[in-house]
Amino acid sequence: MTFPDLIKNLLDSSKERLKTPIVGSFMIAFFFYNWRVLAVLFFSTATIEDRIIVINHEYLVFFSYLWPFVISLFYSIGVPYLMKWIDDRLVSVKNARRKQIYDTKDNTLELKIQLADKELALQDKLSRSKDKQEMLDQIRSLEDLNNELKSNNDLQLKDLTEKLKQSNNIITDLKTKIEEIENMYKMEKNDKKQNYKLFGEIYKTLSELHKANLNKFINRKSFESVEMLKLTTKFINKLVDDRIVRPVGKEIVITDLGLDFSNYGKSLNAELNKIDLK
């Protein structure tokens, strides 16, 4: 074992001994009780031999060790008992103090709980108020939307009603025009039928003229009255004026225009027969 190791072991053992209650308290009590020894040893102006002699004869006596030992023994043994006695005496006080502290904390907690409840109630009220306001806003928005839709529907209904009215007017006008067209068609059909009949009569007359001359036609026994003869003579004069027939001496002959008209009369007579069949 080296010398540094020996010193280290001594220091470690000294530390362990100093940690014991008796040794530590004795050392402290010895230095405090014999403080004059330390003062003479470190601060005296005498020689070291004189200081040692003074310390050995004046201070290092039996009581210099007894009283530090008594003090250390009292500190190590008596002080714990004294502290226990004091603690026993202070138990009720400590309990009362502890109870007071707990009561204070309990009151503080109750106040905090009440405050928290009030804050929660306030937040709940604010939240409900906010929700209520949001619901009112939504209701207003829906009412505005409903009014807008109603207004649009009214406008659309009015527009559709107007269009329906216009459509009914158009339908009425169309029905009127259809009736007018049907009436016109009926009138044209009747006029056409009358024209066909007239052309048929002309065709028959021209056919007769084509077969015989005017004198023979006039002398026919089919004319039973003077009025019929006058009517036939007037009709023939009209045909002469229209250049459908022309007089040749005492006879009346059909012109080329009359022949064309006679051929056209054939087709008209056929149409007339169709109309009669209908």
PDB file of C-alpha atoms in Angstrom:
ATOM      1  CA  MET A   1       0.000   0.000   0.000  1.00  0.00           C
ATOM      2  CA  THR A   2       1.418   3.375  -0.964  1.00  0.00           C
ATOM      3  CA  PHE A   3       1.463   6.433   1.240  1.00  0.00           C
ATOM      4  CA  PRO A   4      -1.251   8.287  -0.727  1.00  0.00           C
ATOM      5  CA  ASP A   5      -3.497   5.251  -0.355  1.00  0.00           C
ATOM      6  CA  LEU A   6      -2.855   5.215   3.383  1.00  0.00           C
ATOM      7  CA  ILE A   7      -3.744   8.899   3.661  1.00  0.00           C
ATOM      8  CA  LYS A   8      -6.888   8.332   1.600  1.00  0.00           C
ATOM      9  CA  ASN A   9      -7.987   5.427   3.835  1.00  0.00           C
ATOM     10  CA  LEU A  10      -7.410   7.508   6.962  1.00  0.00           C
ATOM     11  CA  LEU A  11      -9.471  10.362   5.548  1.00  0.00           C
ATOM     12  CA  ASP A  12     -12.274   8.028   4.545  1.00  0.00           C
ATOM     13  CA  SER A  13     -12.355   6.397   7.978  1.00  0.00           C
ATOM     14  CA  SER A  14     -12.276   9.824   9.619  1.00  0.00           C
ATOM     15  CA  LYS A  15     -15.238  10.915   7.518  1.00  0.00           C
ATOM     16  CA  GLU A  16     -17.178   7.847   8.545  1.00  0.00           C
ATOM     17  CA  ARG A  17     -16.420   8.449  12.247  1.00  0.00           C
ATOM     18  CA  LEU A  18     -17.348  12.097  11.981  1.00  0.00           C
ATOM     19  CA  LYS A  19     -20.695  11.088  10.578  1.00  0.00           C
ATOM     20  CA  THR A  20     -21.589   9.331  13.848  1.00  0.00           C
ATOM     21  CA  PRO A  21     -23.666  11.529  16.193  1.00  0.00           C
ATOM     22  CA  ILE A  22     -21.350  11.241  19.226  1.00  0.00           C
ATOM     23  CA  VAL A  23     -18.045  11.944  17.475  1.00  0.00           C
ATOM     24  CA  GLY A  24     -19.332  14.759  15.386  1.00  0.00           C
ATOM     25  CA  SER A  25     -21.134  16.468  18.237  1.00  0.00           C
ATOM     26  CA  PHE A  26     -18.126  15.947  20.571  1.00  0.00           C
ATOM     27  CA  MET A  27     -15.740  17.530  18.076  1.00  0.00           C
ATOM     28  CA  ILE A  28     -18.008  20.529  17.629  1.00  0.00           C
ATOM     29  CA  ALA A  29     -18.585  20.888  21.377  1.00  0.00           C
ATOM     30  CA  PHE A  30     -14.854  20.506  22.112  1.00  0.00           C
ATOM     31  CA  PHE A  31     -13.861  23.259  19.690  1.00  0.00           C
ATOM     32  CA  PHE A  32     -16.570  25.595  20.945  1.00  0.00           C
ATOM     33  CA  TYR A  33     -15.835  24.909  24.622  1.00  0.00           C
ATOM     34  CA  ASN A  34     -12.033  25.160  24.197  1.00  0.00           C
ATOM     35  CA  TRP A  35     -12.050  28.103  21.827  1.00  0.00           C
ATOM     36  CA  ARG A  36      -9.379  29.802  23.926  1.00  0.00           C
ATOM     37  CA  VAL A  37      -6.975  26.958  23.165  1.00  0.00           C
ATOM     38  CA  LEU A  38      -7.434  27.634  19.480  1.00  0.00           C
ATOM     39  CA  ALA A  39      -7.021  31.362  20.012  1.00  0.00           C
ATOM     40  CA  VAL A  40      -3.756  30.917  21.962  1.00  0.00           C
ATOM     41  CA  LEU A  41      -2.518  28.340  19.481  1.00  0.00           C
ATOM     42  CA  PHE A  42      -3.153  30.394  16.355  1.00  0.00           C
ATOM     43  CA  PHE A  43      -3.166  34.043  17.447  1.00  0.00           C
ATOM     44  CA  SER A  44      -0.731  34.286  20.429  1.00  0.00           C
ATOM     45  CA  THR A  45       2.552  36.175  19.895  1.00  0.00           C
ATOM     46  CA  ALA A  46       4.450  33.815  22.258  1.00  0.00           C
ATOM     47  CA  THR A  47       6.685  31.120  21.025  1.00  0.00           C
ATOM     48  CA  ILE A  48       5.211  27.777  20.138  1.00  0.00           C
ATOM     49  CA  GLU A  49       6.861  26.174  23.217  1.00  0.00           C
ATOM     50  CA  ASP A  50       5.252  28.741  25.516  1.00  0.00           C
ATOM     51  CA  ARG A  51       1.864  28.352  23.822  1.00  0.00           C
ATOM     52  CA  ILE A  52       2.023  24.544  24.258  1.00  0.00           C
ATOM     53  CA  ILE A  53       2.959  24.881  27.941  1.00  0.00           C
ATOM     54  CA  VAL A  54       0.125  27.339  28.534  1.00  0.00           C
ATOM     55  CA  ILE A  55      -2.365  25.101  26.766  1.00  0.00           C
ATOM     56  CA  ASN A  56      -1.289  21.972  28.688  1.00  0.00           C
ATOM     57  CA  HIS A  57      -1.408  23.603  32.116  1.00  0.00           C
ATOM     58  CA  GLU A  58      -4.284  26.038  31.763  1.00  0.00           C
ATOM     59  CA  TYR A  59      -6.811  24.618  29.338  1.00  0.00           C
ATOM     60  CA  LEU A  60      -6.323  20.899  28.734  1.00  0.00           C
ATOM     61  CA  VAL A  61      -7.725  19.822  32.073  1.00  0.00           C
ATOM     62  CA  PHE A  62     -10.303  17.144  32.927  1.00  0.00           C
ATOM     63  CA  PHE A  63     -13.284  19.444  32.495  1.00  0.00           C
ATOM     64  CA  SER A  64     -12.017  20.466  29.089  1.00  0.00           C
ATOM     65  CA  TYR A  65     -12.968  16.965  27.968  1.00  0.00           C
ATOM     66  CA  LEU A  66     -15.861  16.284  30.323  1.00  0.00           C
ATOM     67  CA  TRP A  67     -18.088  19.164  29.363  1.00  0.00           C
ATOM     68  CA  PRO A  68     -17.730  18.644  25.615  1.00  0.00           C
ATOM     69  CA  PHE A  69     -18.534  14.969  26.178  1.00  0.00           C
ATOM     70  CA  VAL A  70     -21.567  15.837  28.294  1.00  0.00           C
ATOM     71  CA  ILE A  71     -22.678  18.340  25.714  1.00  0.00           C
ATOM     72  CA  SER A  72     -22.207  15.838  22.873  1.00  0.00           C
ATOM     73  CA  LEU A  73     -23.985  13.135  24.873  1.00  0.00           C
ATOM     74  CA  PHE A  74     -26.882  15.485  25.588  1.00  0.00           C
ATOM     75  CA  TYR A  75     -26.985  16.567  21.969  1.00  0.00           C
ATOM     76  CA  SER A  76     -26.892  12.979  20.724  1.00  0.00           C
ATOM     77  CA  ILE A  77     -29.327  11.476  23.227  1.00  0.00           C
ATOM     78  CA  GLY A  78     -31.116  14.242  25.039  1.00  0.00           C
ATOM     79  CA  VAL A  79     -31.903  16.454  22.098  1.00  0.00           C
ATOM     80  CA  PRO A  80     -33.897  13.719  20.286  1.00  0.00           C
ATOM     81  CA  TYR A  81     -35.892  13.071  23.470  1.00  0.00           C
ATOM     82  CA  LEU A  82     -36.357  16.773  23.900  1.00  0.00           C
ATOM     83  CA  MET A  83     -37.473  17.104  20.295  1.00  0.00           C
ATOM     84  CA  LYS A  84     -39.843  14.190  20.785  1.00  0.00           C
ATOM     85  CA  TRP A  85     -41.298  15.794  23.887  1.00  0.00           C
ATOM     86  CA  ILE A  86     -41.627  19.079  22.058  1.00  0.00           C
ATOM     87  CA  ASP A  87     -43.194  17.297  19.077  1.00  0.00           C
ATOM     88  CA  ASP A  88     -45.630  15.538  21.408  1.00  0.00           C
ATOM     89  CA  ARG A  89     -46.541  18.859  22.921  1.00  0.00           C
ATOM     90  CA  LEU A  90     -46.925  20.375  19.457  1.00  0.00           C
ATOM     91  CA  VAL A  91     -48.981  17.541  17.970  1.00  0.00           C
ATOM     92  CA  SER A  92     -52.297  19.185  18.804  1.00  0.00           C
ATOM     93  CA  VAL A  93     -50.958  22.528  17.683  1.00  0.00           C
ATOM     94  CA  LYS A  94     -49.636  20.989  14.471  1.00  0.00           C
ATOM     95  CA  ASN A  95     -52.900  19.157  13.933  1.00  0.00           C
ATOM     96  CA  ALA A  96     -54.834  22.348  14.498  1.00  0.00           C
ATOM     97  CA  ARG A  97     -52.444  24.178  12.221  1.00  0.00           C
ATOM     98  CA  ARG A  98     -52.654  21.427   9.652  1.00  0.00           C
ATOM     99  CA  LYS A  99     -56.432  21.408   9.942  1.00  0.00           C
ATOM    100  CA  GLN A 100     -56.463  25.147   9.522  1.00  0.00           C
ATOM    101  CA  ILE A 101     -54.236  24.829   6.467  1.00  0.00           C
ATOM    102  CA  TYR A 102     -56.461  22.075   5.086  1.00  0.00           C
ATOM    103  CA  ASP A 103     -59.580  24.097   5.846  1.00  0.00           C
ATOM    104  CA  THR A 104     -58.032  27.088   4.138  1.00  0.00           C
ATOM    105  CA  LYS A 105     -57.136  24.957   1.121  1.00  0.00           C
ATOM    106  CA  ASP A 106     -60.598  23.380   1.226  1.00  0.00           C
ATOM    107  CA  ASN A 107     -62.230  26.790   1.313  1.00  0.00           C
ATOM    108  CA  THR A 108     -59.955  27.909  -1.489  1.00  0.00           C
ATOM    109  CA  LEU A 109     -60.868  24.820  -3.504  1.00  0.00           C
ATOM    110  CA  GLU A 110     -64.570  25.367  -2.812  1.00  0.00           C
ATOM    111  CA  LEU A 111     -64.251  28.958  -3.942  1.00  0.00           C
ATOM    112  CA  LYS A 112     -62.370  27.805  -7.030  1.00  0.00           C
ATOM    113  CA  ILE A 113     -65.053  25.175  -7.676  1.00  0.00           C
ATOM    114  CA  GLN A 114     -67.789  27.775  -7.281  1.00  0.00           C
ATOM    115  CA  LEU A 115     -65.877  30.108  -9.559  1.00  0.00           C
ATOM    116  CA  ALA A 116     -65.379  27.289 -12.082  1.00  0.00           C
ATOM    117  CA  ASP A 117     -69.110  26.459 -11.889  1.00  0.00           C
ATOM    118  CA  LYS A 118     -69.977  30.092 -12.483  1.00  0.00           C
ATOM    119  CA  GLU A 119     -67.526  30.243 -15.379  1.00  0.00           C
ATOM    120  CA  LEU A 120     -69.052  27.071 -16.833  1.00  0.00           C
ATOM    121  CA  ALA A 121     -72.535  28.501 -16.362  1.00  0.00           C
ATOM    122  CA  LEU A 122     -71.412  31.718 -18.020  1.00  0.00           C
ATOM    123  CA  GLN A 123     -69.812  29.836 -20.909  1.00  0.00           C
ATOM    124  CA  ASP A 124     -72.922  27.658 -21.230  1.00  0.00           C
ATOM    125  CA  LYS A 125     -75.127  30.735 -21.246  1.00  0.00           C
ATOM    126  CA  LEU A 126     -72.885  32.444 -23.777  1.00  0.00           C
ATOM    127  CA  SER A 127     -72.834  29.283 -25.878  1.00  0.00           C
ATOM    128  CA  ARG A 128     -76.627  28.996 -25.705  1.00  0.00           C
ATOM    129  CA  SER A 129     -76.967  32.658 -26.527  1.00  0.00           C
ATOM    130  CA  LYS A 130     -74.596  32.187 -29.442  1.00  0.00           C
ATOM    131  CA  ASP A 131     -76.476  29.088 -30.611  1.00  0.00           C
ATOM    132  CA  LYS A 132     -79.765  30.947 -30.220  1.00  0.00           C
ATOM    133  CA  GLN A 133     -78.413  33.877 -32.210  1.00  0.00           C
ATOM    134  CA  GLU A 134     -77.139  31.503 -34.893  1.00  0.00           C
ATOM    135  CA  MET A 135     -80.550  29.826 -35.016  1.00  0.00           C
ATOM    136  CA  LEU A 136     -82.249  33.215 -35.270  1.00  0.00           C
ATOM    137  CA  ASP A 137     -79.853  34.173 -38.062  1.00  0.00           C
ATOM    138  CA  GLN A 138     -80.611  30.908 -39.842  1.00  0.00           C
ATOM    139  CA  ILE A 139     -84.353  31.499 -39.403  1.00  0.00           C
ATOM    140  CA  ARG A 140     -84.015  35.011 -40.823  1.00  0.00           C
ATOM    141  CA  SER A 141     -81.933  33.674 -43.690  1.00  0.00           C
ATOM    142  CA  LEU A 142     -84.519  30.966 -44.409  1.00  0.00           C
ATOM    143  CA  GLU A 143     -87.343  33.511 -44.209  1.00  0.00           C
ATOM    144  CA  ASP A 144     -85.506  35.782 -46.641  1.00  0.00           C
ATOM    145  CA  LEU A 145     -84.895  32.818 -48.938  1.00  0.00           C
ATOM    146  CA  ASN A 146     -88.547  31.806 -48.637  1.00  0.00           C
ATOM    147  CA  ASN A 147     -89.690  35.332 -49.463  1.00  0.00           C
ATOM    148  CA  GLU A 148     -87.301  35.454 -52.398  1.00  0.00           C
ATOM    149  CA  LEU A 149     -88.531  32.076 -53.668  1.00  0.00           C
ATOM    150  CA  LYS A 150     -92.127  33.180 -53.157  1.00  0.00           C
ATOM    151  CA  SER A 151     -91.458  36.384 -55.075  1.00  0.00           C
ATOM    152  CA  ASN A 152     -89.754  34.436 -57.855  1.00  0.00           C
ATOM    153  CA  ASN A 153     -92.630  31.954 -57.913  1.00  0.00           C
ATOM    154  CA  ASP A 154     -95.135  34.800 -58.087  1.00  0.00           C
ATOM    155  CA  LEU A 155     -93.203  36.344 -60.958  1.00  0.00           C
ATOM    156  CA  GLN A 156     -92.943  32.997 -62.716  1.00  0.00           C
ATOM    157  CA  LEU A 157     -96.641  32.328 -62.093  1.00  0.00           C
ATOM    158  CA  LYS A 158     -97.520  35.760 -63.432  1.00  0.00           C
ATOM    159  CA  ASP A 159     -95.283  35.192 -66.437  1.00  0.00           C
ATOM    160  CA  LEU A 160     -96.770  31.742 -67.042  1.00  0.00           C
ATOM    161  CA  THR A 161    -100.277  33.151 -66.632  1.00  0.00           C
ATOM    162  CA  GLU A 162     -99.486  35.864 -69.147  1.00  0.00           C
ATOM    163  CA  LYS A 163     -97.989  33.315 -71.531  1.00  0.00           C
ATOM    164  CA  LEU A 164    -101.013  31.057 -71.032  1.00  0.00           C
ATOM    165  CA  LYS A 165    -103.283  33.999 -71.759  1.00  0.00           C
ATOM    166  CA  GLN A 166    -101.274  34.794 -74.875  1.00  0.00           C
ATOM    167  CA  SER A 167    -101.388  31.123 -75.865  1.00  0.00           C
ATOM    168  CA  ASN A 168    -105.157  31.058 -75.368  1.00  0.00           C
ATOM    169  CA  ASN A 169    -105.453  34.215 -77.455  1.00  0.00           C
ATOM    170  CA  ILE A 170    -103.264  32.660 -80.122  1.00  0.00           C
ATOM    171  CA  ILE A 171    -105.347  29.464 -79.997  1.00  0.00           C
ATOM    172  CA  THR A 172    -108.527  31.534 -80.254  1.00  0.00           C
ATOM    173  CA  ASP A 173    -107.082  33.481 -83.186  1.00  0.00           C
ATOM    174  CA  LEU A 174    -105.982  30.245 -84.821  1.00  0.00           C
ATOM    175  CA  LYS A 175    -109.418  28.735 -84.328  1.00  0.00           C
ATOM    176  CA  THR A 176    -110.954  31.868 -85.817  1.00  0.00           C
ATOM    177  CA  LYS A 177    -108.550  31.748 -88.746  1.00  0.00           C
ATOM    178  CA  ILE A 178    -109.208  28.038 -89.170  1.00  0.00           C
ATOM    179  CA  GLU A 179    -112.940  28.712 -89.209  1.00  0.00           C
ATOM    180  CA  GLU A 180    -112.391  31.542 -91.692  1.00  0.00           C
ATOM    181  CA  ILE A 181    -110.229  29.277 -93.826  1.00  0.00           C
ATOM    182  CA  GLU A 182    -112.830  26.498 -93.609  1.00  0.00           C
ATOM    183  CA  ASN A 183    -115.551  28.974 -94.539  1.00  0.00           C
ATOM    184  CA  MET A 184    -113.407  30.330 -97.354  1.00  0.00           C
ATOM    185  CA  TYR A 185    -112.701  26.771 -98.443  1.00  0.00           C
ATOM    186  CA  LYS A 186    -116.394  25.963 -98.391  1.00  0.00           C
ATOM    187  CA  MET A 187    -117.173  29.172-100.279  1.00  0.00           C
ATOM    188  CA  GLU A 188    -114.407  28.485-102.775  1.00  0.00           C
ATOM    189  CA  LYS A 189    -115.644  24.937-103.073  1.00  0.00           C
ATOM    190  CA  ASN A 190    -119.171  26.170-103.693  1.00  0.00           C
ATOM    191  CA  ASP A 191    -117.900  28.848-106.099  1.00  0.00           C
ATOM    192  CA  LYS A 192    -115.789  26.268-107.816  1.00  0.00           C
ATOM    193  CA  LYS A 193    -118.764  23.984-108.018  1.00  0.00           C
ATOM    194  CA  GLN A 194    -120.882  26.784-109.448  1.00  0.00           C
ATOM    195  CA  ASN A 195    -118.126  27.656-111.902  1.00  0.00           C
ATOM    196  CA  TYR A 196    -117.858  24.025-112.873  1.00  0.00           C
ATOM    197  CA  LYS A 197    -121.599  23.954-113.459  1.00  0.00           C
ATOM    198  CA  LEU A 198    -121.411  27.170-115.499  1.00  0.00           C
ATOM    199  CA  PHE A 199    -118.531  25.850-117.527  1.00  0.00           C
ATOM    200  CA  GLY A 200    -120.504  22.653-117.967  1.00  0.00           C
ATOM    201  CA  GLU A 201    -123.422  24.550-119.378  1.00  0.00           C
ATOM    202  CA  ILE A 202    -121.101  26.442-121.700  1.00  0.00           C
ATOM    203  CA  TYR A 203    -119.533  23.165-122.711  1.00  0.00           C
ATOM    204  CA  LYS A 204    -122.909  21.638-123.461  1.00  0.00           C
ATOM    205  CA  THR A 205    -123.881  24.689-125.480  1.00  0.00           C
ATOM    206  CA  LEU A 206    -120.643  24.633-127.417  1.00  0.00           C
ATOM    207  CA  SER A 207    -121.086  20.966-128.033  1.00  0.00           C
ATOM    208  CA  GLU A 208    -124.463  21.615-129.481  1.00  0.00           C
ATOM    209  CA  LEU A 209    -123.075  24.416-131.606  1.00  0.00           C
ATOM    210  CA  HIS A 210    -120.330  22.164-132.735  1.00  0.00           C
ATOM    211  CA  LYS A 211    -122.863  19.651-133.984  1.00  0.00           C
ATOM    212  CA  ALA A 212    -125.149  22.022-135.825  1.00  0.00           C
ATOM    213  CA  ASN A 213    -125.426  25.606-136.987  1.00  0.00           C
ATOM    214  CA  LEU A 214    -127.285  28.316-135.177  1.00  0.00           C
ATOM    215  CA  ASN A 215    -130.477  28.176-137.337  1.00  0.00           C
ATOM    216  CA  LYS A 216    -130.819  24.467-136.732  1.00  0.00           C
ATOM    217  CA  PHE A 217    -130.102  24.996-133.015  1.00  0.00           C
ATOM    218  CA  ILE A 218    -132.679  27.781-132.796  1.00  0.00           C
ATOM    219  CA  ASN A 219    -135.322  25.812-134.729  1.00  0.00           C
ATOM    220  CA  ARG A 220    -135.014  22.908-132.268  1.00  0.00           C
ATOM    221  CA  LYS A 221    -138.178  22.000-130.528  1.00  0.00           C
ATOM    222  CA  SER A 222    -136.433  22.135-127.160  1.00  0.00           C
ATOM    223  CA  PHE A 223    -137.104  25.873-126.919  1.00  0.00           C
ATOM    224  CA  GLU A 224    -140.709  25.805-125.847  1.00  0.00           C
ATOM    225  CA  SER A 225    -141.032  29.517-124.986  1.00  0.00           C
ATOM    226  CA  VAL A 226    -140.029  32.902-126.344  1.00  0.00           C
ATOM    227  CA  GLU A 227    -138.121  33.697-123.111  1.00  0.00           C
ATOM    228  CA  MET A 228    -135.895  30.656-123.570  1.00  0.00           C
ATOM    229  CA  LEU A 229    -135.203  31.670-127.162  1.00  0.00           C
ATOM    230  CA  LYS A 230    -134.251  35.199-126.138  1.00  0.00           C
ATOM    231  CA  LEU A 231    -131.957  33.855-123.444  1.00  0.00           C
ATOM    232  CA  THR A 232    -130.227  31.528-125.899  1.00  0.00           C
ATOM    233  CA  THR A 233    -129.816  34.312-128.477  1.00  0.00           C
ATOM    234  CA  LYS A 234    -128.358  36.633-125.852  1.00  0.00           C
ATOM    235  CA  PHE A 235    -125.969  33.934-124.669  1.00  0.00           C
ATOM    236  CA  ILE A 236    -124.772  33.270-128.229  1.00  0.00           C
ATOM    237  CA  ASN A 237    -124.221  36.983-128.805  1.00  0.00           C
ATOM    238  CA  LYS A 238    -122.057  37.003-125.681  1.00  0.00           C
ATOM    239  CA  LEU A 239    -120.020  34.106-127.063  1.00  0.00           C
ATOM    240  CA  VAL A 240    -119.588  36.056-130.311  1.00  0.00           C
ATOM    241  CA  ASP A 241    -118.354  39.069-128.377  1.00  0.00           C
ATOM    242  CA  ASP A 242    -115.859  36.820-126.563  1.00  0.00           C
ATOM    243  CA  ARG A 243    -114.687  35.367-129.887  1.00  0.00           C
ATOM    244  CA  ILE A 244    -115.619  31.888-128.865  1.00  0.00           C
ATOM    245  CA  VAL A 245    -117.982  31.603-131.877  1.00  0.00           C
ATOM    246  CA  ARG A 246    -118.318  33.673-135.016  1.00  0.00           C
ATOM    247  CA  PRO A 247    -121.109  34.128-137.585  1.00  0.00           C
ATOM    248  CA  VAL A 248    -120.486  32.799-141.088  1.00  0.00           C
ATOM    249  CA  GLY A 249    -123.384  33.835-143.265  1.00  0.00           C
ATOM    250  CA  LYS A 250    -126.465  32.492-141.565  1.00  0.00           C
ATOM    251  CA  GLU A 251    -124.533  29.999-139.528  1.00  0.00           C
ATOM    252  CA  ILE A 252    -122.573  30.225-136.285  1.00  0.00           C
ATOM    253  CA  VAL A 253    -119.324  28.289-136.189  1.00  0.00           C
ATOM    254  CA  ILE A 254    -116.890  27.683-133.313  1.00  0.00           C
ATOM    255  CA  THR A 255    -113.557  29.465-133.444  1.00  0.00           C
ATOM    256  CA  ASP A 256    -110.216  27.937-132.501  1.00  0.00           C
ATOM    257  CA  LEU A 257    -110.530  29.639-129.133  1.00  0.00           C
ATOM    258  CA  GLY A 258    -113.958  28.089-128.786  1.00  0.00           C
ATOM    259  CA  LEU A 259    -112.539  24.648-129.569  1.00  0.00           C
ATOM    260  CA  ASP A 260    -109.889  25.094-126.893  1.00  0.00           C
ATOM    261  CA  PHE A 261    -112.553  26.273-124.513  1.00  0.00           C
ATOM    262  CA  SER A 262    -114.675  23.264-125.447  1.00  0.00           C
ATOM    263  CA  ASN A 263    -111.802  20.905-124.650  1.00  0.00           C
ATOM    264  CA  TYR A 264    -111.241  22.689-121.351  1.00  0.00           C
ATOM    265  CA  GLY A 265    -114.950  22.315-120.688  1.00  0.00           C
ATOM    266  CA  LYS A 266    -114.588  18.561-121.014  1.00  0.00           C
ATOM    267  CA  SER A 267    -112.097  18.488-118.158  1.00  0.00           C
ATOM    268  CA  LEU A 268    -114.295  20.811-116.128  1.00  0.00           C
ATOM    269  CA  ASN A 269    -117.274  18.580-116.786  1.00  0.00           C
ATOM    270  CA  ALA A 270    -115.282  15.629-115.460  1.00  0.00           C
ATOM    271  CA  GLU A 271    -114.391  17.584-112.316  1.00  0.00           C
ATOM    272  CA  LEU A 272    -118.035  18.579-111.964  1.00  0.00           C
ATOM    273  CA  ASN A 273    -119.079  14.951-112.146  1.00  0.00           C
ATOM    274  CA  LYS A 274    -116.577  14.131-109.384  1.00  0.00           C
ATOM    275  CA  ILE A 275    -117.997  16.907-107.216  1.00  0.00           C
ATOM    276  CA  ASP A 276    -121.520  15.625-107.828  1.00  0.00           C
ATOM    277  CA  LEU A 277    -120.403  12.158-106.784  1.00  0.00           C
ATOM    278  CA  LYS A 278    -118.981  13.572-103.560  1.00  0.00           C
TER     279      LYS A 278
END
